[in-house]
mmCIF file of C-alpha atoms and ligand atoms in Angstrom:
data_model
loop_
_atom_site.group_PDB
_atom_site.id
_atom_site.type_symbol
_atom_site.label_atom_id
_atom_site.label_comp_id
_atom_site.label_asym_id
_atom_site.label_seq_id
_atom_site.Cartn_x
_atom_site.Cartn_y
_atom_site.Cartn_z
ATOM 1 C CA UNK A 1447 78.457 112.124 100.394
ATOM 2 C CA UNK A 1448 80.380 114.082 96.952
ATOM 3 C CA UNK A 1449 77.433 113.904 94.199
ATOM 4 C CA UNK A 1450 78.184 111.549 90.804
ATOM 5 C CA UNK A 1451 79.432 114.187 89.327
ATOM 6 C CA UNK A 1452 82.284 115.132 92.056
ATOM 7 C CA UNK A 1453 83.576 111.436 92.372
ATOM 8 C CA UNK A 1454 83.544 111.244 88.947
ATOM 9 C CA UNK A 1455 86.118 114.376 88.308
ATOM 10 C CA UNK A 1456 87.656 113.085 91.248
ATOM 11 C CA UNK A 1457 88.403 110.074 89.277
ATOM 12 C CA UNK A 1458 89.578 111.720 85.913
ATOM 13 C CA UNK A 1459 91.996 114.088 87.730
ATOM 14 C CA UNK A 1460 93.519 110.771 89.492
ATOM 15 C CA UNK A 1461 94.075 110.109 86.485
ATOM 16 C CA UNK A 1462 95.303 112.761 85.206
ATOM 17 C CA UNK A 1463 98.025 112.804 88.191
ATOM 18 C CA UNK A 1464 99.353 109.946 86.833
ATOM 19 C CA UNK A 1465 99.775 111.082 83.911
ATOM 20 C CA UNK A 1466 101.202 113.812 83.703
ATOM 21 C CA UNK A 1467 102.298 114.671 87.504
ATOM 22 C CA UNK A 1468 105.863 114.681 87.414
ATOM 23 C CA UNK A 1469 107.240 111.512 89.380
ATOM 24 C CA UNK A 1470 110.745 112.110 89.927
ATOM 25 C CA UNK A 1471 110.798 110.380 92.191
ATOM 26 C CA UNK A 1472 108.304 106.954 94.099
ATOM 27 C CA UNK A 1473 107.235 109.569 97.144
ATOM 28 C CA UNK A 1474 104.553 111.067 95.528
ATOM 29 C CA UNK A 1475 102.756 106.608 94.854
ATOM 30 C CA UNK A 1476 103.515 106.540 98.309
ATOM 31 C CA UNK A 1477 101.285 109.417 99.688
ATOM 32 C CA UNK A 1478 98.304 107.986 97.517
ATOM 33 C CA UNK A 1479 98.294 105.218 99.216
ATOM 34 C CA UNK A 1480 98.979 106.243 102.541
ATOM 35 C CA UNK A 1481 96.099 108.404 102.008
ATOM 36 C CA UNK A 1482 94.341 105.829 100.875
ATOM 37 C CA UNK A 1483 94.737 103.701 103.696
ATOM 38 C CA UNK A 1484 94.474 106.515 106.331
ATOM 39 C CA UNK A 1485 90.891 107.450 105.302
ATOM 40 C CA UNK A 1486 89.728 103.682 106.398
ATOM 41 C CA UNK A 1487 91.677 103.769 109.576
ATOM 42 C CA UNK A 1488 91.058 106.987 110.343
ATOM 43 C CA UNK A 1489 87.922 109.211 110.684
ATOM 44 C CA UNK A 1490 89.329 112.733 110.334
ATOM 45 C CA UNK A 1491 90.319 114.754 107.613
ATOM 46 C CA UNK A 1492 93.390 115.841 108.749
ATOM 47 C CA UNK A 1493 95.966 114.072 108.590
ATOM 48 C CA UNK A 1494 99.266 114.422 110.863
ATOM 49 C CA UNK A 1495 103.166 114.747 108.323
ATOM 50 C CA UNK A 1496 103.391 112.468 111.643
ATOM 51 C CA UNK A 1497 100.919 109.897 110.636
ATOM 52 C CA UNK A 1498 101.797 110.076 106.883
ATOM 53 C CA UNK A 1499 105.505 109.194 107.941
ATOM 54 C CA UNK A 1500 104.629 106.206 110.128
ATOM 55 C CA UNK A 1501 103.047 104.833 106.626
ATOM 56 C CA UNK A 1502 105.782 106.075 104.599
ATOM 57 C CA UNK A 1503 107.705 103.700 106.819
ATOM 58 C CA UNK A 1504 105.555 100.993 106.898
ATOM 59 C CA UNK A 1505 105.609 100.951 102.766
ATOM 60 C CA UNK A 1506 110.043 101.494 102.042
ATOM 61 C CA UNK A 1507 110.817 99.469 105.055
ATOM 62 C CA UNK A 1508 110.687 96.220 103.147
ATOM 63 C CA UNK A 1509 112.096 98.142 100.179
ATOM 64 C CA UNK A 1510 115.060 99.336 102.281
ATOM 65 C CA UNK A 1511 116.630 95.504 102.590
ATOM 66 C CA UNK A 1512 118.348 93.868 99.497
ATOM 67 C CA UNK A 1513 116.838 92.900 96.740
ATOM 68 C CA UNK A 1514 118.283 89.418 96.112
ATOM 69 C CA UNK A 1515 116.912 86.817 94.534
ATOM 70 C CA UNK A 1516 117.366 88.372 90.960
ATOM 71 C CA UNK A 1517 120.369 87.094 89.296
ATOM 72 C CA UNK A 1518 122.419 90.073 90.206
ATOM 73 C CA UNK A 1519 123.882 91.330 93.132
ATOM 74 C CA UNK A 1520 121.742 92.084 96.220
ATOM 75 C CA UNK A 1521 121.276 95.354 96.297
ATOM 76 C CA UNK A 1522 118.920 97.878 97.572
ATOM 77 C CA UNK A 1523 116.552 99.085 94.854
ATOM 78 C CA UNK A 1524 117.064 102.733 93.406
ATOM 79 C CA UNK A 1525 113.671 105.261 93.662
ATOM 80 C CA UNK A 1526 114.875 107.305 92.290
ATOM 81 C CA UNK A 1527 116.762 107.946 88.930
ATOM 82 C CA UNK A 1528 119.121 110.605 90.279
ATOM 83 C CA UNK A 1529 120.257 110.575 94.058
ATOM 84 C CA UNK A 1530 119.616 108.457 96.639
ATOM 85 C CA UNK A 1531 116.240 108.215 98.348
ATOM 86 C CA UNK A 1532 116.415 109.973 101.829
ATOM 87 C CA UNK A 1533 113.300 108.482 103.246
ATOM 88 C CA UNK A 1534 115.398 105.029 102.417
ATOM 89 C CA UNK A 1535 118.243 105.596 103.385
ATOM 90 C CA UNK A 1536 116.999 107.087 107.502
ATOM 91 C CA UNK A 1537 115.287 104.151 107.551
ATOM 92 C CA UNK A 1538 118.298 102.131 106.488
ATOM 93 C CA UNK A 1539 120.139 104.140 109.479
ATOM 94 C CA UNK A 1540 117.842 102.624 112.108
ATOM 95 C CA UNK A 1541 117.822 99.055 110.890
ATOM 96 C CA UNK A 1542 121.595 99.174 111.104
ATOM 97 C CA UNK A 1543 121.089 100.593 114.996
ATOM 98 C CA UNK A 1544 118.141 98.287 115.525
ATOM 99 C CA UNK A 1545 119.498 95.208 113.270
ATOM 100 C CA UNK A 1546 116.987 92.920 115.042
ATOM 101 C CA UNK A 1547 113.985 95.618 114.523
ATOM 102 C CA UNK A 1548 110.778 94.643 112.518
ATOM 103 C CA UNK A 1549 108.225 96.842 111.061
ATOM 104 C CA UNK A 1550 106.000 96.238 113.785
ATOM 105 C CA UNK A 1551 108.775 96.385 116.933
ATOM 106 C CA UNK A 1552 109.976 99.350 115.466
ATOM 107 C CA UNK A 1553 107.143 101.770 116.825
ATOM 108 C CA UNK A 1554 108.817 100.392 120.142
ATOM 109 C CA UNK A 1555 112.548 101.154 119.889
ATOM 110 C CA UNK A 1556 114.502 103.471 121.003
ATOM 111 C CA UNK A 1557 115.561 105.751 117.536
ATOM 112 C CA UNK A 1558 111.932 105.601 116.665
ATOM 113 C CA UNK A 1559 110.467 108.757 117.347
ATOM 114 C CA UNK A 1560 113.701 110.734 115.556
ATOM 115 C CA UNK A 1561 113.276 107.825 112.619
ATOM 116 C CA UNK A 1562 109.616 109.941 112.598
ATOM 117 C CA UNK A 1563 110.281 112.990 112.957
ATOM 118 C CA UNK A 1564 113.188 112.871 109.965
ATOM 119 C CA UNK A 1565 110.502 110.963 107.185
ATOM 120 C CA UNK A 1566 107.699 113.418 108.648
ATOM 121 C CA UNK A 1567 110.369 116.332 107.019
ATOM 122 C CA UNK A 1568 110.533 115.028 104.313
ATOM 123 C CA UNK A 1569 106.863 114.252 103.431
ATOM 124 C CA UNK A 1570 106.411 117.878 103.760
ATOM 125 C CA UNK A 1571 109.501 118.926 101.786
ATOM 126 C CA UNK A 1572 108.693 116.579 99.235
ATOM 127 C CA UNK A 1573 105.660 114.549 98.246
ATOM 128 C CA UNK A 1574 103.457 117.119 99.773
ATOM 129 C CA UNK A 1575 104.687 119.563 98.160
ATOM 130 C CA UNK A 1576 105.232 118.725 94.875
ATOM 131 C CA UNK A 1577 101.962 115.810 94.706
ATOM 132 C CA UNK A 1578 99.204 118.203 93.312
ATOM 133 C CA UNK A 1579 101.507 119.964 90.749
ATOM 134 C CA UNK A 1580 99.859 118.934 87.163
ATOM 135 C CA UNK A 1581 102.013 120.599 84.478
ATOM 136 C CA UNK A 1582 102.798 123.714 85.034
ATOM 137 C CA UNK A 1583 99.936 124.860 87.776
ATOM 138 C CA UNK A 1584 98.599 123.004 90.668
ATOM 139 C CA UNK A 1585 95.291 121.684 91.633
ATOM 140 C CA UNK A 1586 94.818 121.453 95.033
ATOM 141 C CA UNK A 1587 91.993 119.565 94.788
ATOM 142 C CA UNK A 1588 93.004 116.591 97.173
ATOM 143 C CA UNK A 1589 94.285 118.763 100.360
ATOM 144 C CA UNK A 1590 95.308 121.985 101.568
ATOM 145 C CA UNK A 1591 98.343 122.018 103.405
ATOM 146 C CA UNK A 1592 98.693 123.501 107.000
ATOM 147 C CA UNK A 1593 102.192 123.360 108.623
ATOM 148 C CA UNK A 1594 101.945 119.910 110.331
ATOM 149 C CA UNK A 1595 99.245 118.100 108.724
ATOM 150 C CA UNK A 1596 97.530 118.325 105.268
ATOM 151 C CA UNK A 1597 93.903 118.665 105.552
ATOM 152 C CA UNK A 1598 91.704 116.626 102.762
ATOM 153 C CA UNK A 1599 88.589 118.858 100.663
ATOM 154 C CA UNK A 1600 85.232 117.922 101.761
ATOM 155 C CA UNK A 1601 84.476 114.946 99.604
ATOM 156 C CA UNK A 1602 88.428 113.483 99.167
ATOM 157 C CA UNK A 1603 87.950 110.937 102.124
ATOM 158 C CA UNK A 1604 84.971 109.838 100.611
ATOM 159 C CA UNK A 1605 86.102 109.485 97.226
ATOM 160 C CA UNK A 1606 89.521 107.695 98.782
ATOM 161 C CA UNK A 1607 87.303 105.080 100.650
ATOM 162 C CA UNK A 1608 85.270 104.540 97.938
ATOM 163 C CA UNK A 1609 87.798 104.305 95.159
ATOM 164 C CA UNK A 1610 90.528 102.230 97.351
ATOM 165 C CA UNK A 1611 91.203 99.462 95.605
ATOM 166 C CA UNK A 1612 92.000 101.576 92.050
ATOM 167 C CA UNK A 1613 93.864 104.006 94.072
ATOM 168 C CA UNK A 1614 96.277 101.131 95.352
ATOM 169 C CA UNK A 1615 96.062 99.380 92.224
ATOM 170 C CA UNK A 1616 97.064 102.694 89.938
ATOM 171 C CA UNK A 1617 99.672 103.547 92.601
ATOM 172 C CA UNK A 1618 101.766 100.269 92.681
ATOM 173 C CA UNK A 1619 101.645 99.377 89.084
ATOM 174 C CA UNK A 1620 103.064 102.862 88.591
ATOM 175 C CA UNK A 1621 105.372 102.278 91.351
ATOM 176 C CA UNK A 1622 106.727 98.586 90.092
ATOM 177 C CA UNK A 1623 106.795 100.777 86.852
ATOM 178 C CA UNK A 1624 108.789 103.731 87.810
ATOM 179 C CA UNK A 1625 111.446 101.340 89.673
ATOM 180 C CA UNK A 1626 111.597 98.814 86.561
ATOM 181 C CA UNK A 1627 111.955 102.030 84.742
ATOM 182 C CA UNK A 1628 115.009 103.004 86.509
ATOM 183 C CA UNK A 1629 118.737 102.374 84.551
ATOM 184 C CA UNK A 1630 120.471 102.137 87.368
ATOM 185 C CA UNK A 1631 118.387 99.231 88.684
ATOM 186 C CA UNK A 1632 119.019 96.897 86.138
ATOM 187 C CA UNK A 1633 122.092 95.185 87.505
ATOM 188 C CA UNK A 1634 119.609 94.715 90.789
ATOM 189 C CA UNK A 1635 116.685 93.290 88.656
ATOM 190 C CA UNK A 1636 118.427 90.693 86.535
ATOM 191 C CA UNK A 1637 115.039 89.303 84.676
ATOM 192 C CA UNK A 1638 113.340 88.447 87.610
ATOM 193 C CA UNK A 1639 109.406 89.302 87.757
ATOM 194 C CA UNK A 1640 108.766 89.147 91.498
ATOM 195 C CA UNK A 1641 109.056 92.687 91.424
ATOM 196 C CA UNK A 1642 105.450 93.544 93.013
ATOM 197 C CA UNK A 1643 105.495 90.776 95.511
ATOM 198 C CA UNK A 1644 108.610 91.871 96.510
ATOM 199 C CA UNK A 1645 107.931 95.816 96.773
ATOM 200 C CA UNK A 1646 104.514 95.104 98.513
ATOM 201 C CA UNK A 1647 103.756 91.957 100.140
ATOM 202 C CA UNK A 1648 104.167 89.586 102.839
ATOM 203 C CA UNK A 1649 107.266 87.310 102.689
ATOM 204 C CA UNK A 1650 107.002 83.552 101.998
ATOM 205 C CA UNK A 1651 108.680 82.752 105.001
ATOM 206 C CA UNK A 1652 106.394 85.358 107.200
ATOM 207 C CA UNK A 1653 103.177 83.802 105.779
ATOM 208 C CA UNK A 1654 104.863 80.123 106.792
ATOM 209 C CA UNK A 1655 105.122 81.923 110.231
ATOM 210 C CA UNK A 1656 101.853 83.295 110.306
ATOM 211 C CA UNK A 1657 100.421 79.902 109.456
ATOM 212 C CA UNK A 1658 102.305 77.935 112.084
ATOM 213 C CA UNK A 1659 101.003 79.951 114.418
ATOM 214 C CA UNK A 1660 97.651 80.235 113.367
ATOM 215 C CA UNK A 1661 97.369 76.157 113.576
ATOM 216 C CA UNK A 1662 98.605 76.395 116.958
ATOM 217 C CA UNK A 1663 95.143 78.765 117.885
ATOM 218 C CA UNK A 1664 92.539 76.859 115.686
ATOM 219 C CA UNK A 1665 94.272 73.270 116.681
ATOM 220 C CA UNK A 1666 94.350 72.920 112.437
ATOM 221 C CA UNK A 1667 91.172 73.512 111.787
ATOM 222 C CA UNK A 1668 90.365 75.118 108.750
ATOM 223 C CA UNK A 1669 88.700 78.600 109.132
ATOM 224 C CA UNK A 1670 85.962 78.671 106.824
ATOM 225 C CA UNK A 1671 84.713 74.825 106.797
ATOM 226 C CA UNK A 1672 86.728 73.747 110.060
ATOM 227 C CA UNK A 1673 88.416 70.525 108.229
ATOM 228 C CA UNK A 1674 91.905 69.426 108.954
ATOM 229 C CA UNK A 1675 94.522 71.519 107.698
ATOM 230 C CA UNK A 1676 98.266 70.310 106.900
ATOM 231 C CA UNK A 1677 99.576 72.799 105.530
ATOM 232 C CA UNK A 1678 100.431 76.624 106.647
ATOM 233 C CA UNK A 1679 98.155 77.713 104.648
ATOM 234 C CA UNK A 1680 95.999 81.162 104.874
ATOM 235 C CA UNK A 1681 93.620 83.432 103.115
ATOM 236 C CA UNK A 1682 93.389 87.193 103.260
ATOM 237 C CA UNK A 1683 89.515 87.877 104.806
ATOM 238 C CA UNK A 1684 89.364 90.742 103.542
ATOM 239 C CA UNK A 1685 90.711 89.618 100.198
ATOM 240 C CA UNK A 1686 93.542 91.392 98.974
ATOM 241 C CA UNK A 1687 92.668 92.792 96.013
ATOM 242 C CA UNK A 1688 90.334 94.822 97.849
ATOM 243 C CA UNK A 1689 92.819 95.488 100.865
ATOM 244 C CA UNK A 1690 96.103 94.844 99.469
ATOM 245 C CA UNK A 1691 97.977 95.361 103.240
ATOM 246 C CA UNK A 1692 98.541 92.393 104.889
ATOM 247 C CA UNK A 1693 97.634 92.936 108.818
ATOM 248 C CA UNK A 1694 98.368 90.149 111.115
ATOM 249 C CA UNK A 1695 94.571 89.781 112.182
ATOM 250 C CA UNK A 1696 93.364 90.113 108.671
ATOM 251 C CA UNK A 1697 94.545 86.365 108.087
ATOM 252 C CA UNK A 1698 92.920 82.886 108.990
ATOM 253 C CA UNK A 1699 93.693 79.128 108.168
ATOM 254 C CA UNK A 1700 91.753 77.732 105.341
ATOM 255 C CA UNK A 1701 92.284 74.935 102.952
ATOM 256 C CA UNK A 1702 94.025 76.076 99.442
ATOM 257 C CA UNK A 1703 90.973 74.531 98.119
ATOM 258 C CA UNK A 1704 88.425 76.878 99.996
ATOM 259 C CA UNK A 1705 91.186 79.830 100.166
ATOM 260 C CA UNK A 1706 90.681 79.497 96.314
ATOM 261 C CA UNK A 1707 87.256 78.996 96.004
ATOM 262 C CA UNK A 1708 86.393 82.602 98.255
ATOM 263 C CA UNK A 1709 88.986 83.967 95.545
ATOM 264 C CA UNK A 1710 88.612 87.188 95.885
ATOM 265 C CA UNK A 1711 85.054 87.500 97.399
ATOM 266 C CA UNK A 1712 84.256 88.624 101.148
ATOM 267 C CA UNK A 1713 83.327 85.978 103.542
ATOM 268 C CA UNK A 1714 79.339 85.514 104.273
ATOM 269 C CA UNK A 1715 78.012 86.474 107.979
ATOM 270 C CA UNK A 1716 78.206 83.515 109.249
ATOM 271 C CA UNK A 1717 82.481 83.285 108.586
ATOM 272 C CA UNK A 1718 81.856 87.740 109.456
ATOM 273 C CA UNK A 1719 80.813 86.617 113.122
ATOM 274 C CA UNK A 1720 82.637 83.734 113.457
ATOM 275 C CA UNK A 1721 86.060 85.835 112.628
ATOM 276 C CA UNK A 1722 85.020 89.008 114.692
ATOM 277 C CA UNK A 1723 84.918 86.656 117.486
ATOM 278 C CA UNK A 1724 88.186 85.189 117.024
ATOM 279 C CA UNK A 1725 90.155 88.189 116.637
ATOM 280 C CA UNK A 1726 88.263 89.181 119.814
ATOM 281 C CA UNK A 1727 89.042 86.051 122.064
ATOM 282 C CA UNK A 1728 92.872 85.769 120.731
ATOM 283 C CA UNK A 1729 93.983 89.092 120.214
ATOM 284 C CA UNK A 1730 97.337 88.951 122.411
ATOM 285 C CA UNK A 1731 97.795 85.819 120.562
ATOM 286 C CA UNK A 1732 97.759 87.586 117.564
ATOM 287 C CA UNK A 1733 99.535 90.108 118.146
ATOM 288 C CA UNK A 1734 102.285 87.536 118.883
ATOM 289 C CA UNK A 1735 102.257 85.802 116.098
ATOM 290 C CA UNK A 1736 102.598 89.077 114.036
ATOM 291 C CA UNK A 1737 105.581 89.900 116.265
ATOM 292 C CA UNK A 1738 107.239 86.843 115.420
ATOM 293 C CA UNK A 1739 106.514 87.142 111.386
ATOM 294 C CA UNK A 1740 106.657 91.269 111.695
ATOM 295 C CA UNK A 1741 103.910 92.211 110.592
ATOM 296 C CA UNK A 1742 101.505 94.985 111.501
ATOM 297 C CA UNK A 1743 98.603 92.807 114.385
ATOM 298 C CA UNK A 1744 96.198 95.785 115.152
ATOM 299 C CA UNK A 1745 92.786 94.560 115.605
ATOM 300 C CA UNK A 1746 90.883 98.169 115.557
ATOM 301 C CA UNK A 1747 92.917 98.746 112.235
ATOM 302 C CA UNK A 1748 91.457 95.060 110.658
ATOM 303 C CA UNK A 1749 88.026 95.783 112.109
ATOM 304 C CA UNK A 1750 88.194 99.375 110.667
ATOM 305 C CA UNK A 1751 89.288 97.984 107.143
ATOM 306 C CA UNK A 1752 86.675 94.946 107.828
ATOM 307 C CA UNK A 1753 83.446 98.090 108.360
ATOM 308 C CA UNK A 1754 84.728 99.934 104.749
ATOM 309 C CA UNK A 1755 84.494 96.560 103.315
ATOM 310 C CA UNK A 1756 81.039 95.159 103.846
ATOM 311 C CA UNK A 1757 80.080 98.739 104.597
ATOM 312 C CA UNK A 1758 80.939 99.419 100.297
ATOM 313 C CA UNK A 1759 79.955 95.471 99.489
ATOM 314 C CA UNK A 1760 76.412 96.700 100.778
ATOM 315 C CA UNK A 1761 76.355 99.847 98.896
ATOM 316 C CA UNK A 1762 76.346 97.893 95.664
ATOM 317 C CA UNK A 1763 74.901 94.839 96.666
ATOM 318 C CA UNK A 1764 78.093 92.625 96.182
ATOM 319 C CA UNK A 1765 77.343 88.920 97.168
ATOM 320 C CA UNK A 1766 79.133 86.895 99.425
ATOM 321 C CA UNK A 1767 80.810 84.010 99.469
ATOM 322 C CA UNK A 1768 79.516 81.272 102.126
ATOM 323 C CA UNK A 1769 81.094 77.679 100.193
ATOM 324 C CA UNK A 1770 82.076 76.487 96.985
ATOM 325 C CA UNK A 1771 79.549 77.421 94.685
ATOM 326 C CA UNK A 1772 76.911 79.284 97.498
ATOM 327 C CA UNK A 1773 76.788 82.833 97.402
ATOM 328 C CA UNK A 1774 74.436 85.042 99.743
ATOM 329 C CA UNK A 1775 74.034 89.324 99.302
ATOM 330 C CA UNK A 1776 75.431 91.151 101.470
ATOM 331 C CA UNK A 1777 73.471 93.642 103.079
ATOM 332 C CA UNK A 1778 73.323 96.242 105.768
ATOM 333 C CA UNK A 1779 73.063 93.482 108.562
ATOM 334 C CA UNK A 1780 76.633 92.363 108.236
ATOM 335 C CA UNK A 1781 77.802 95.806 109.958
ATOM 336 C CA UNK A 1782 76.183 95.077 113.176
ATOM 337 C CA UNK A 1783 78.549 92.274 113.852
ATOM 338 C CA UNK A 1784 81.395 94.933 113.275
ATOM 339 C CA UNK A 1785 79.528 97.288 115.498
HETATM 340 ZN ZN1 ZN B 3292 88.618 73.954 104.678
#
């Protein structure tokens, strides 16, 4: 574990990177998000360009579709002030050849390997090369570069996991500001302000598909209180504020009131035990629901994310939500359910 002093140094360098780094395209934000996600999902300091490319495709997938809810003409948003964004045009080509592809089904389709290769090449030549440039100097505080991978410096994976929500929030808010600040997007955006949800969240329609699928699996029962649910309301089991990425296994059916009362908290141990059983018992069904909703569905990723979330919570002595107004302390014992 890096010392408290090293962790602070990491944060201040990260903050400098956002303040002074030269972000002419949005790739660097995507790279930071990809690194932070992979630090939780894989326990290896070596992150291949291919693994990063798969993350890029996931992140840019939604953004490669036209933004069409503004008053302006529907069009794909520009990510770069001066020209097209190669990752987006590569994804668009792939999607045109595979019109029914979703981000979930893409990896099994013809042409995906080629897409990964192209995106990996862009990732290598662009953000991996330039991310650590500050002003006129290079400060490789995050990783060293290899031919086919980056290798995180000692302590960096720890810091990325520890400060995951912060890294995500910084990268996302800068990404949104970058797109809003691009003059070429003015006619597309009109005066809408749902840009952040468009860029990063699951579309409402997909949430409804997930909600309806979960209703079928649970006989319309709220995951938390077991009462009957009438609407297809879903809750992020590991809160979205902690891990802002939609994975099919992380959704549970819940009353709006239960969801609202749980808010940004983790769920208490009894809920966690039930959730682990639930995704284990229904893995195949959840995958199918994810497929229909076009969301990533992978039980082991969701379990790693939960392990990370609860371990952090236990380390800082956070409290978990049991029911309205009732919380309990998270301790290391929680992790036994995830072992
Ligand atoms: Zn309920």
